């Protein structure tokens, strides 16, 4: 099929007629969006079918990426780009007096994730399809994604994210591929032909209905599938009514209970609240996913003993780690394999990515809760653990302390990370530093036991969304300068390096950055009625709000600047606009207090006639993928200031680098690798290194009080939190202040303050030498190709999955 402008025009007109029985001119923008999106789905349909057919025939391995979160954002623009028809569409619509950009802007984000972990899953889907790898997503179709954030009087208010209310044009419901998931019940042992069989009885059945979304590869014919599961009662409304003996209310309650499983995304990936429901969610999508994989596999006619030769299941963090036991259950109870064969196949089929060392995020389930909900799965975990403990004893005799430390079940809980490690052939960290910490500190016992399973895969981002789509002007400039090879092979961006002193290129980059900043300034004016200066330094920190990410360090520094300008209104400072964007988990009080502090300081500064001439502070409401795409191309300074060792990788850092921002950073996560790529002359570092932090964490000796007493600047800003200077109640920021002083500042904010101030002064000076600054920008863009998720996925494919591309004909 070759599309032309006229064909698209004709198709579009027919589409609005068939969908809405309206003339194009009568359609609202959201109708026009729906018509265009529907058309795009039609254009991809042939290849989606072909891809599925070819995958069914090939014996190449299929990869299934299991993730509790897929933070997809919008799809229209990226689908148009990947199909290679965006320019054509733009022209076609223009002739109908329609602005494509406006239609793209009407799409609501699919916000089925919290932050980096969910966005990684989405970037990986894009890369797998673009590299022609047979790789699919498996997750939950939440009716409500991450909450929408409103700022009211400086406070975060959460609004439910009803993203499906106008329908989701990209998905296709597949009723005939529904699966039954069983909860609760009792396990009965039955002897059959001399073999003990286990059967679950009196269980509660839940229907899992899949909704498939096409994942369109860039400039190829591959269309992979993201399969998201929705929970429904097994019985019809009528049967439910009968079933509950005419008790209408009870029938409705039962239905609501089941629908609750896929109702809402937990607004936090690091705590275990709503324990039972969260565990239900995990088992629900894992069980449904594995069931449909096995069904499909068996159609291929291969022996179940070869499952691992044709299927790889990747588990994104511990959330899907119950997959280990579920696959065992199927192989043993349904396929009737013996334990050893089943376990060998399971381990070879599964691979696990660890995302964090934050102890609150290492999932643990109380035994009683788990056993009650998933009795057969619990039995299997017990047996996996019994055999595992034997293995430890064999390998490390007479070390019962080690056995106790490593046991999957211990202290009344099941440790899901340990289950994932024992049941997977590969365990990877997400940046070099993070993997080293896993090997030598956090998971040292396991590394000693399974040394060869451990490996590093530094995270990445799809350069198609984060450069080609988010920054079209910069993308064309890059193509003008080095040709278009970088789009297929992003490492080619390094060809830019030899133009880093080219005046012409510098001027054009400066102009593009300015234009982008102008767009953001307009957005800020429209939305918040605040004027900002596009000539000021745009200094941006956008990411989830968490103490370890240290938005507090940033805002305390801004308060210090405020004080300094107040004392000396003629201070020689390069004008700067500080941007924040961050959602706080609704129950995370310290994080919400931080948001209130940022907004309070912003009000104070933006309304001060003297200070606001030099600095301004903008809190961008409702940070999400589509907002990230607007903001990141405008950054001069990328704030990546987590306490060293706490940010496993970070991916925001990579997006900023790729758009030519200068990174202001601690040597944490992937910042270390940015540093390896651009060197000390092209980024600004500060703060404690790994050794200092580790020293304090292991041996103590830190006193934030002492720093408070000795540093006048810090004493002043910390006292301003409670002395009325901010024009709010003295109790407003009491907890925050206590966390920094009475609780001894867990994340070393005060410790790194001085070094951060100096780093910010260095940024100010560097920016004045603008030719030099632009050279730094170019070098950052040039070196950013290594962070394309295409490279990351190639490494997963070769080192972990052992899978090859399948070219769709
Ligand atoms: C990339 C991204 C993140 C992750 O940012 P970090 O700075 O790595 O924490 C979070 N949210 C959104 C919307 C993103 O696009």
mmCIF file of C-alpha atoms and ligand atoms in Angstrom, residues 71 109 114-117 119-120 461 466 542-544 548-549 623-629 632 639-640 647 649-656, ligand 1:
data_model
loop_
_atom_site.group_PDB
_atom_site.id
_atom_site.type_symbol
_atom_site.label_atom_id
_atom_site.label_comp_id
_atom_site.label_asym_id
_atom_site.label_seq_id
_atom_site.Cartn_x
_atom_site.Cartn_y
_atom_site.Cartn_z
ATOM 1 C CA UNK A 71 3.600 4.616 30.896
ATOM 2 C CA UNK A 109 -2.126 10.311 27.907
ATOM 3 C CA UNK A 114 4.144 6.009 37.918
ATOM 4 C CA UNK A 115 7.449 7.109 36.457
ATOM 5 C CA UNK A 116 10.721 5.726 35.144
ATOM 6 C CA UNK A 117 9.906 2.021 35.496
ATOM 7 C CA UNK A 119 8.189 4.621 30.909
ATOM 8 C CA UNK A 120 11.072 2.185 30.417
ATOM 9 C CA UNK A 461 15.053 5.899 26.079
ATOM 10 C CA UNK A 466 12.394 11.859 22.948
ATOM 11 C CA UNK A 542 10.963 17.064 36.524
ATOM 12 C CA UNK A 543 10.456 13.568 37.983
ATOM 13 C CA UNK A 544 8.430 11.845 40.710
ATOM 14 C CA UNK A 548 16.046 10.649 47.636
ATOM 15 C CA UNK A 549 15.613 12.692 44.447
ATOM 16 C CA UNK A 623 3.807 16.158 35.105
ATOM 17 C CA UNK A 624 3.304 13.304 32.645
ATOM 18 C CA UNK A 625 4.723 11.978 29.365
ATOM 19 C CA UNK A 626 3.114 14.558 27.073
ATOM 20 C CA UNK A 627 4.265 17.398 29.339
ATOM 21 C CA UNK A 628 7.768 15.911 29.495
ATOM 22 C CA UNK A 629 7.875 16.068 25.694
ATOM 23 C CA UNK A 632 12.632 18.664 28.109
ATOM 24 C CA UNK A 639 18.822 18.664 37.519
ATOM 25 C CA UNK A 640 19.858 15.082 38.410
ATOM 26 C CA UNK A 647 18.857 6.443 41.913
ATOM 27 C CA UNK A 649 19.593 4.569 36.761
ATOM 28 C CA UNK A 650 17.311 7.462 35.947
ATOM 29 C CA UNK A 651 16.092 7.973 32.397
ATOM 30 C CA UNK A 652 15.043 11.615 32.626
ATOM 31 C CA UNK A 653 18.768 12.392 32.688
ATOM 32 C CA UNK A 654 19.156 10.732 29.264
ATOM 33 C CA UNK A 655 16.207 12.584 27.693
ATOM 34 C CA UNK A 656 17.662 15.946 28.736
HETATM 35 C C1 LIG B 1 11.252 9.763 31.936
HETATM 36 C C2 LIG B 1 10.112 9.993 32.838
HETATM 37 C C3 LIG B 1 10.237 9.736 34.204
HETATM 38 C C4 LIG B 1 11.528 9.255 34.829
HETATM 39 O O1 LIG B 1 12.305 10.380 35.216
HETATM 40 P P1 LIG B 1 13.558 10.229 36.190
HETATM 41 O O2 LIG B 1 14.153 11.599 36.165
HETATM 42 O O3 LIG B 1 14.451 9.219 35.595
HETATM 43 O O4 LIG B 1 13.037 9.860 37.519
HETATM 44 C C5 LIG B 1 9.153 9.990 35.021
HETATM 45 N N1 LIG B 1 7.988 10.452 34.524
HETATM 46 C C6 LIG B 1 7.848 10.720 33.220
HETATM 47 C C7 LIG B 1 6.533 11.262 32.738
HETATM 48 C C8 LIG B 1 8.888 10.490 32.332
HETATM 49 O O5 LIG B 1 8.713 10.749 31.020
#
